[in-house]
Coordinates of C-alpha atoms in Angstrom, one line a residue:
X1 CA -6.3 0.7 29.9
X2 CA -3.7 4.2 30.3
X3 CA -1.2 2.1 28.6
X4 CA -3.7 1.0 25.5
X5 CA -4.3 4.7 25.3
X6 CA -0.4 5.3 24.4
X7 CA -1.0 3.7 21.8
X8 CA -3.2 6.1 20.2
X9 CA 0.2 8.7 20.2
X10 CA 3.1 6.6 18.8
X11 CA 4.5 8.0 15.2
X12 CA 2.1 6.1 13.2
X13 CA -1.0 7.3 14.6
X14 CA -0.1 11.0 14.8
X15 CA 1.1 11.1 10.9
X16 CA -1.8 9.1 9.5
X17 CA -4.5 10.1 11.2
X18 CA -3.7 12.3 13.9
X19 CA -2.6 15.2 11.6
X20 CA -4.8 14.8 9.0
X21 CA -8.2 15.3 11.4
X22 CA -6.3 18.4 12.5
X23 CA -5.9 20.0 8.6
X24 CA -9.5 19.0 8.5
X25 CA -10.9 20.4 11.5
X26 CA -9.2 23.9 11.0
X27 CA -10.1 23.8 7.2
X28 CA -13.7 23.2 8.7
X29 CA -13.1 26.2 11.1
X30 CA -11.7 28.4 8.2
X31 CA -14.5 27.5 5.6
X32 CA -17.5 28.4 8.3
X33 CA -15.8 31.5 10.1
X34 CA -17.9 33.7 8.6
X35 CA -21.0 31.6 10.9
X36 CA -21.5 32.9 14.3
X37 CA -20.9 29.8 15.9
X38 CA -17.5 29.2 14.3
X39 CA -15.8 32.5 14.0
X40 CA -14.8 32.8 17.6
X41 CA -14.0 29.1 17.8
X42 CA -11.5 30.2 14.9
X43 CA -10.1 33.3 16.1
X44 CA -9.3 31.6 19.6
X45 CA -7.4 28.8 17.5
X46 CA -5.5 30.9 15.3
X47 CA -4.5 33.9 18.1
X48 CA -4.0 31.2 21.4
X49 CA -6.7 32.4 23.3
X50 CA -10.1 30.6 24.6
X51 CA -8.3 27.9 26.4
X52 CA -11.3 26.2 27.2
X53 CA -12.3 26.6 23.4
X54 CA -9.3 25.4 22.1
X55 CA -8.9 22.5 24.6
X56 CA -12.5 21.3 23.3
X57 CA -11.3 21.8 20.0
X58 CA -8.0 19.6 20.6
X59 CA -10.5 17.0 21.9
X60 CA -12.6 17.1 19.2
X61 CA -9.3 16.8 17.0
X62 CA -8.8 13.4 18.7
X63 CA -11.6 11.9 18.1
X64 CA -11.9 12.4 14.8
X65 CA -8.3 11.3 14.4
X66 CA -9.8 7.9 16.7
X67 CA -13.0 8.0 14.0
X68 CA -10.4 7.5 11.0
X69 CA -8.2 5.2 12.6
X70 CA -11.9 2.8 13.1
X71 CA -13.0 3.8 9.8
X72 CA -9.8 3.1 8.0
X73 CA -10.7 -0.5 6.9
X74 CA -13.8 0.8 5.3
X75 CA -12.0 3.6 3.2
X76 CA -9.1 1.4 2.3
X77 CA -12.0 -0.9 0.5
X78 CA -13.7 2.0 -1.0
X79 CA -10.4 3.4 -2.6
X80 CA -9.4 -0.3 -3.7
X81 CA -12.7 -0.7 -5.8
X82 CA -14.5 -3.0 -3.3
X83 CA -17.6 -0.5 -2.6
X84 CA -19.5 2.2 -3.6
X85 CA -18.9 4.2 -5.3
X86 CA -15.6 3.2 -7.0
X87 CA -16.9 -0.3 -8.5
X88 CA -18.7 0.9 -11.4
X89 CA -17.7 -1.3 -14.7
X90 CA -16.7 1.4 -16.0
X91 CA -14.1 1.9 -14.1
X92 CA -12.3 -2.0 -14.4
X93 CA -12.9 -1.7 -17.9
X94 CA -10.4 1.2 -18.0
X95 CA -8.1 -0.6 -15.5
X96 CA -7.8 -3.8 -17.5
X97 CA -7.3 -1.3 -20.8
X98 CA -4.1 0.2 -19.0
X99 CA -2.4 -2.8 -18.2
X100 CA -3.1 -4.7 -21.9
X101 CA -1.6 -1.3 -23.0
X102 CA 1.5 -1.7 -20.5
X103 CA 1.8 -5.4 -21.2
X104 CA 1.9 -4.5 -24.7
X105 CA 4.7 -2.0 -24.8
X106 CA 6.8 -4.5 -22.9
X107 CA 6.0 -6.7 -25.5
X108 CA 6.9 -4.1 -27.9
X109 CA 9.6 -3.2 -26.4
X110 CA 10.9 -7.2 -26.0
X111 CA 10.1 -7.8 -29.8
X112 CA 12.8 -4.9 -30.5
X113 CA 15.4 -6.7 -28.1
X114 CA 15.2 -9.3 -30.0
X115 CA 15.2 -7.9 -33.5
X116 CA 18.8 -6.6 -32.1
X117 CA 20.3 -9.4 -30.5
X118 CA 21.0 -11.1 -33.9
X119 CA 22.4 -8.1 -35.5
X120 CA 24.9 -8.5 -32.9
X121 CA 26.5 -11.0 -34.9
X122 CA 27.7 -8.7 -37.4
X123 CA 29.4 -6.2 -35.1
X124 CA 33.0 -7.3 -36.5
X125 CA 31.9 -6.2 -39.8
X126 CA 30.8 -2.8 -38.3
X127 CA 32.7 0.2 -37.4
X128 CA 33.9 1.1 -34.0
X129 CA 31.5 4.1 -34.1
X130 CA 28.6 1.7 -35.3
X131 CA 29.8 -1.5 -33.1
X132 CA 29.1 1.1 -30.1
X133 CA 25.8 2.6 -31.3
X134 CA 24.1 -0.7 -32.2
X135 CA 25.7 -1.8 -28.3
X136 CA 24.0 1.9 -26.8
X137 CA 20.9 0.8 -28.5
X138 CA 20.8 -2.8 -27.0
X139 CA 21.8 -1.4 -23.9
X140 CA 18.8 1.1 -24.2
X141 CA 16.4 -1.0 -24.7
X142 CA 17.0 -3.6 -21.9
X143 CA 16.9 -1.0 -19.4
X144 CA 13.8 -0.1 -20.5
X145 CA 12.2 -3.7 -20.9
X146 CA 13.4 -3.9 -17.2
X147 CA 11.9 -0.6 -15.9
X148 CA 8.7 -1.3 -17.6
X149 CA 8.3 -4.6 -16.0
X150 CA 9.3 -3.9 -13.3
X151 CA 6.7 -1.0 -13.2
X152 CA 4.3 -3.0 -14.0
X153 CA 4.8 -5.7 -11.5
X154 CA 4.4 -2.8 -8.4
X155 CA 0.8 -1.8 -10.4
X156 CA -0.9 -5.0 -11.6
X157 CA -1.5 -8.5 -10.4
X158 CA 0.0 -11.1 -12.3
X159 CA -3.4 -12.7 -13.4
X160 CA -5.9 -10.6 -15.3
X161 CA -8.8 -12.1 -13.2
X162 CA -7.6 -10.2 -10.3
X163 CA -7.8 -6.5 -11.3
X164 CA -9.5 -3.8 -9.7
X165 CA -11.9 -1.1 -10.5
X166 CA -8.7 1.4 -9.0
X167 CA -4.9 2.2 -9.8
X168 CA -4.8 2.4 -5.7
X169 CA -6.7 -1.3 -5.6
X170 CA -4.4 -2.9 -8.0
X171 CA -1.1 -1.6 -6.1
X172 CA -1.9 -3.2 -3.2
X173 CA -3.4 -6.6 -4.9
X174 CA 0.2 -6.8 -6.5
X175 CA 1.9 -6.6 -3.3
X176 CA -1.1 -9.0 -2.0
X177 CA -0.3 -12.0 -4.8
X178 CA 3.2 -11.3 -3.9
X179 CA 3.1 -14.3 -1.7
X180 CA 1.7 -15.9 -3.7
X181 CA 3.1 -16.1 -6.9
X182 CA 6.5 -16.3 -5.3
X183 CA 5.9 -19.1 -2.8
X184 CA 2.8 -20.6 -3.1
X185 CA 1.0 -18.5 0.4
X186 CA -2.2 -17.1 0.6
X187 CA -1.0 -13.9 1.8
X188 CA -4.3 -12.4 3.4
X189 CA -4.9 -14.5 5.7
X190 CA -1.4 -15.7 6.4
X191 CA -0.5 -12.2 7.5
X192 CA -2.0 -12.5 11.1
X193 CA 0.1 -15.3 11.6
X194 CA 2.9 -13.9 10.1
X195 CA 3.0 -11.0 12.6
X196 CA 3.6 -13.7 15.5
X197 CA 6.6 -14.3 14.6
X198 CA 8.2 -10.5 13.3
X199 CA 10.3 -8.9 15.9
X200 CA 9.0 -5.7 17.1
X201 CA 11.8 -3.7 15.2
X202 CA 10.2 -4.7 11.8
X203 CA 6.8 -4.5 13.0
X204 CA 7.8 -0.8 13.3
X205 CA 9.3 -0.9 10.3
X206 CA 6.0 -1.9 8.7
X207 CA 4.2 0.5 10.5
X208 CA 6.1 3.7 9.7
X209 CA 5.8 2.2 6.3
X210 CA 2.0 2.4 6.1
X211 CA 1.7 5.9 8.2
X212 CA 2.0 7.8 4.9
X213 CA -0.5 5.8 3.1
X214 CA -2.9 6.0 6.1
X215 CA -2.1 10.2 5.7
X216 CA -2.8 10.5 2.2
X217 CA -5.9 8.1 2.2
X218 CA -7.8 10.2 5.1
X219 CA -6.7 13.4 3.5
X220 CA -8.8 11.8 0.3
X221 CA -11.8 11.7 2.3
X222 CA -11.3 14.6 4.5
X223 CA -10.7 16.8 1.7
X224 CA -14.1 15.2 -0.2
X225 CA -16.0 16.0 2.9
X226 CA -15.0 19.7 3.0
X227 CA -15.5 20.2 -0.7
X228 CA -19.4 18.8 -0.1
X229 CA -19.6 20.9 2.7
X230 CA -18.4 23.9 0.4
X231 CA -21.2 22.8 -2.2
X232 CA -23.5 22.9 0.6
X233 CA -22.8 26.7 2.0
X234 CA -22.8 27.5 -2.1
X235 CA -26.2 26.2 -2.6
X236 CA -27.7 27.7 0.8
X237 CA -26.2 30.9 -0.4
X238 CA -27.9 30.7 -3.7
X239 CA -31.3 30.1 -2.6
X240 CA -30.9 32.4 0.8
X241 CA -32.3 36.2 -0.4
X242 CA -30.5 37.9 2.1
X243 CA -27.2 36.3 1.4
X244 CA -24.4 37.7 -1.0
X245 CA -24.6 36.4 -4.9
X246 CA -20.3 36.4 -4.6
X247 CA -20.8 33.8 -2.2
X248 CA -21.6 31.0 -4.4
X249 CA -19.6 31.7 -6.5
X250 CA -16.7 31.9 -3.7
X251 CA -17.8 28.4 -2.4
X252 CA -18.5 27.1 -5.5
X253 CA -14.7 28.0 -6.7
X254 CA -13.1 26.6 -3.4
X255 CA -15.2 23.5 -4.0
X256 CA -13.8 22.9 -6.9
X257 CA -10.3 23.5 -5.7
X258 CA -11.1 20.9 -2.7
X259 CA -12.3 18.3 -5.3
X260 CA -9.2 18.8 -7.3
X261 CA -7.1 18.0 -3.7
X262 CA -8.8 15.0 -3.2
X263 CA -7.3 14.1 -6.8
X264 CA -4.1 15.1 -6.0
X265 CA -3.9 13.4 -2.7
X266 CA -5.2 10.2 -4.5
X267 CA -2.2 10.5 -6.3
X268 CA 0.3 10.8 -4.0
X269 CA -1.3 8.0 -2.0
X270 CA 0.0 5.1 -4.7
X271 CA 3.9 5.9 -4.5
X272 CA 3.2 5.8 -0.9
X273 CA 1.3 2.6 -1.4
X274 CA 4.3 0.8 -3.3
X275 CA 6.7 1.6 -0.8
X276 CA 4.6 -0.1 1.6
X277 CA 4.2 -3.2 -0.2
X278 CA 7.9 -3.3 -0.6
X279 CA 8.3 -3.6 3.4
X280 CA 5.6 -6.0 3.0
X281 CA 7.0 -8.4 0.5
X282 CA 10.3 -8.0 2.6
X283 CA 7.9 -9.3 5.6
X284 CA 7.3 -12.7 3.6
X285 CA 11.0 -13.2 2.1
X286 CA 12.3 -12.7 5.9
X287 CA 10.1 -14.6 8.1
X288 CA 8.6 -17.4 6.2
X289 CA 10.4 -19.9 7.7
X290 CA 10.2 -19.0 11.2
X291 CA 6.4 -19.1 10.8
X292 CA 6.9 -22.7 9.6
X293 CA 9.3 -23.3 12.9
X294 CA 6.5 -21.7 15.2
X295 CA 4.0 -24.0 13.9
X296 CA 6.3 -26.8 14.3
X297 CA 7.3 -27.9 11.1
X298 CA 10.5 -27.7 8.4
X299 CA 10.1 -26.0 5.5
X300 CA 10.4 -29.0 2.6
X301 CA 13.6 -29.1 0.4
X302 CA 12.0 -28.5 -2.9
X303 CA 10.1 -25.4 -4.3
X304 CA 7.3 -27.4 -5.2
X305 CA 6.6 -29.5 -1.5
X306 CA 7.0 -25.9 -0.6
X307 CA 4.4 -24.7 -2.5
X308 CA 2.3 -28.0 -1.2
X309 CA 3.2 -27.1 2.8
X310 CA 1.9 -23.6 2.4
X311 CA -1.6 -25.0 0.5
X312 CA -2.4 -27.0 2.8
X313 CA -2.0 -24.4 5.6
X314 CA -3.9 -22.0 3.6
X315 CA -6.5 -24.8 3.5
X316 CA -6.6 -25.1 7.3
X317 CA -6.3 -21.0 7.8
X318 CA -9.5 -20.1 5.5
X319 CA -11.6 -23.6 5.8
X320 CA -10.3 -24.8 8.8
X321 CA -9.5 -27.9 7.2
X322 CA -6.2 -29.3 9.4
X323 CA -3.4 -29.9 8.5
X324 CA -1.7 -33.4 8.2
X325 CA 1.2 -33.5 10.3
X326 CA 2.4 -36.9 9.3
X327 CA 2.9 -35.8 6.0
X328 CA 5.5 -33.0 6.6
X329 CA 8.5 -33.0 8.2
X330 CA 8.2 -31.9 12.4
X331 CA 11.3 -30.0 13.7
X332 CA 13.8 -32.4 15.6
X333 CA 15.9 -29.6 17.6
X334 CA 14.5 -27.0 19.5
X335 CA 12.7 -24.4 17.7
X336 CA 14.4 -21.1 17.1
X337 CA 13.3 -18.3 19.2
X338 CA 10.0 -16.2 17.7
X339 CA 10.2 -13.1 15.1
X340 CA 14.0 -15.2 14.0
X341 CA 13.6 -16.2 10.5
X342 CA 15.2 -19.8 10.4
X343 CA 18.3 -20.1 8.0
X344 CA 18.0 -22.0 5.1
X345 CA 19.9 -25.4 4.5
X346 CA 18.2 -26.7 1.4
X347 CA 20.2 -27.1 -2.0
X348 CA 21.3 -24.1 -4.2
X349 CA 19.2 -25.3 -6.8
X350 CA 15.7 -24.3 -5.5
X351 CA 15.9 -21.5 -6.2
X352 CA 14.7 -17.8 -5.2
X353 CA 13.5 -18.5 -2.3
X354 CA 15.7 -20.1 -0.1
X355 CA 18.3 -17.3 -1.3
X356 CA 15.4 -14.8 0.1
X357 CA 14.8 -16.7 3.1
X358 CA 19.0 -17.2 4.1
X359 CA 18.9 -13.3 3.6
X360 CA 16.8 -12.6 6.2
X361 CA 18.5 -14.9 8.9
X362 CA 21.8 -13.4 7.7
X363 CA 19.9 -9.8 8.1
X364 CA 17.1 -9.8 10.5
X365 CA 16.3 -6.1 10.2
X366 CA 17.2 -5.7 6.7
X367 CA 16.8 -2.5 4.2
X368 CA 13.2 -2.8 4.2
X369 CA 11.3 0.4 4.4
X370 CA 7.9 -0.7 5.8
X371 CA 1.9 -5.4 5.9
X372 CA -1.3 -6.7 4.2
X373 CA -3.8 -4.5 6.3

């Protein structure tokens, strides 16, 4: 039970949820300490004294640190579009406009590439000065085709049909389809099964990774809550005779500020969010084939049996439809020990992924800097 509790202190937990409730809680203190029944809670805070009242306060700290942690899964859905009040059409309309506009300056920017490339053909009939400006040009423009789609692989899934109402929803269905579109997984629900098999180091790894998305995303709500409550002493203020006419106006202003936090933290979430989905597609590349040895099987030689394998255990993951061992290839030696990605021992021509996969035996901990929730 005591060593569950531990839990609730490790890194993770303190960054994304633990120091948030406390900005909250004393932002709530600060914004009510002109009522009675706050102001000497909030003296006692900021000056050390009241130990009783600031050891009830600590407590209170905690369990609305404990409250976000539970609630997480819920504001994670409402940020990615899946629930009120962030589905409107509206809003996917606008989504889907930004990444036809982003597809289309890569386009853009390709067409030009290309429009260059055969002028290349007359460098020897060029200057030096112009042989190097038409080569700075060319030069230019490929690093930008590669930024851009680059950039636009971290925001968008690959398939129109999977865009989100949000910017935040669509980060993390990119690093979602990942699997996916690489090897053929269904990430979601592969990811439980997945974490068998990582070795406590990464699972860290992954967890650190996600602390800073966890922050920003309860700031987002905290900060919405407080700017409500702001509205809320602004409107009793108006409508209260014996109340100061500065004071909505003072509430109504740091409302305002509040909402424009909860923008900001928005913001910073989806840098956050990318870096996270980094670590996560690092997960997949890594360990893919020692979830194949833990469940007993080889990974096939060819990209496309791969692709086939991982199907038909999608099938049996999300329908509970079995798998057919007879028709892929069991392991013959003993399996490798669990959270070991196996190394890789099909031929150099398929491709990507076995390069990916021999990576992560030759580097079990990798670069990685952080897994789908």
């Amino acid at each position: 039970m005591f060593s569950g509790l531990s839990k609730l202190a490790d890194k993770s937990f303190v960054l994304g949820f633990l120091l948030p409730a406390l900005i909250g809680v004393i932002s709530f203190l600060a914004l009510n300490r002109d009522l009675k029944s706050f102001s000497a809670l909030f003296k006692d805070t900021m000056h050390d004294k009241g130990i009783a009242d600031v050891t009830l306060l600590l407590l209170f700290v905690w369990t609305v640190a404990v409250l976000l942690m539970a609630g997480s899964h819920w504001m994670y859905r409402v940020l990615e579009g899946y629930a009120w009040p962030l589905t409107h059409p509206r809003l996917l309309k606008l989504q889907i406009a930004r990444r036809q506009s982003q597809r289309q300056e890569i386009r853009n920017v390709y067409t030009a590439l290309s429009e260059v490339h055969p002028a290349l053909d007359e460098l020897c009939r060029l200057s030096q000065e112009n042989r190097l400006n038409r080569q700075r040009l060319l030069d230019q423009l490929n690093r930008k085709y590669l930024r851009l789609t680059r950039l636009h692989a971290l925001q968008y899934p690959e398939e129109p049909s999977l865009v989100l109402p949000t910017r935040f929803g669509n980060v993390l269905r990119s690093f979602e389809m990942y699997a996916g579109t690489v090897y053929g997984v269904e990430s979601i629900h592969t990811w439980p099964r997945l974490l068998a098999v990582i070795p406590k180091e990464y699972q860290s790894i992954l967890a650190d990774a996600r602390a800073p998305v966890d922050f920003f995303v309860s700031l987002v709500f905290i900060s919405f809550a407080l700017g409500v409550t702001a509205l809320m002493r602004g409107a009793a203020c108006l409508f209260n005779a014996q109340a100061d006419s500065a004071a909505t106006w003072t509430f109504t202003i740091v409302a305002a500020i509040i909402f424009a936090f909860v923008r900001l933290f928005y913001l910073a979430a989806l840098p956050s969010a990318v870096a996270w989905g980094e670590t996560v597609k690092s997960a997949f590349d890594m360990y893919l084939p020692a979830l194949a040895s833990a469940l007993g099987y080889e990974l096939p030689e060819t990209l496309e049996e791969r692709r086939r394998f991982w199907d038909a255990l999608a099938n049996q993951f999300l329908y509970h439809e079995a798998i057919q061992p007879e028709l892929w290839l069991k392991i013959t030696k003993s399996p490798l020990k669990a959270g070991r990605p196996a190394k890789e021992t099909a031929p150099a021509e398929n491709g990507d992924e076995e390069n990916d996969a021999a990576d992560g035996a030759a580097s079990d901990h990798g670069g990685a800097q952080i897994g789908p929730r």
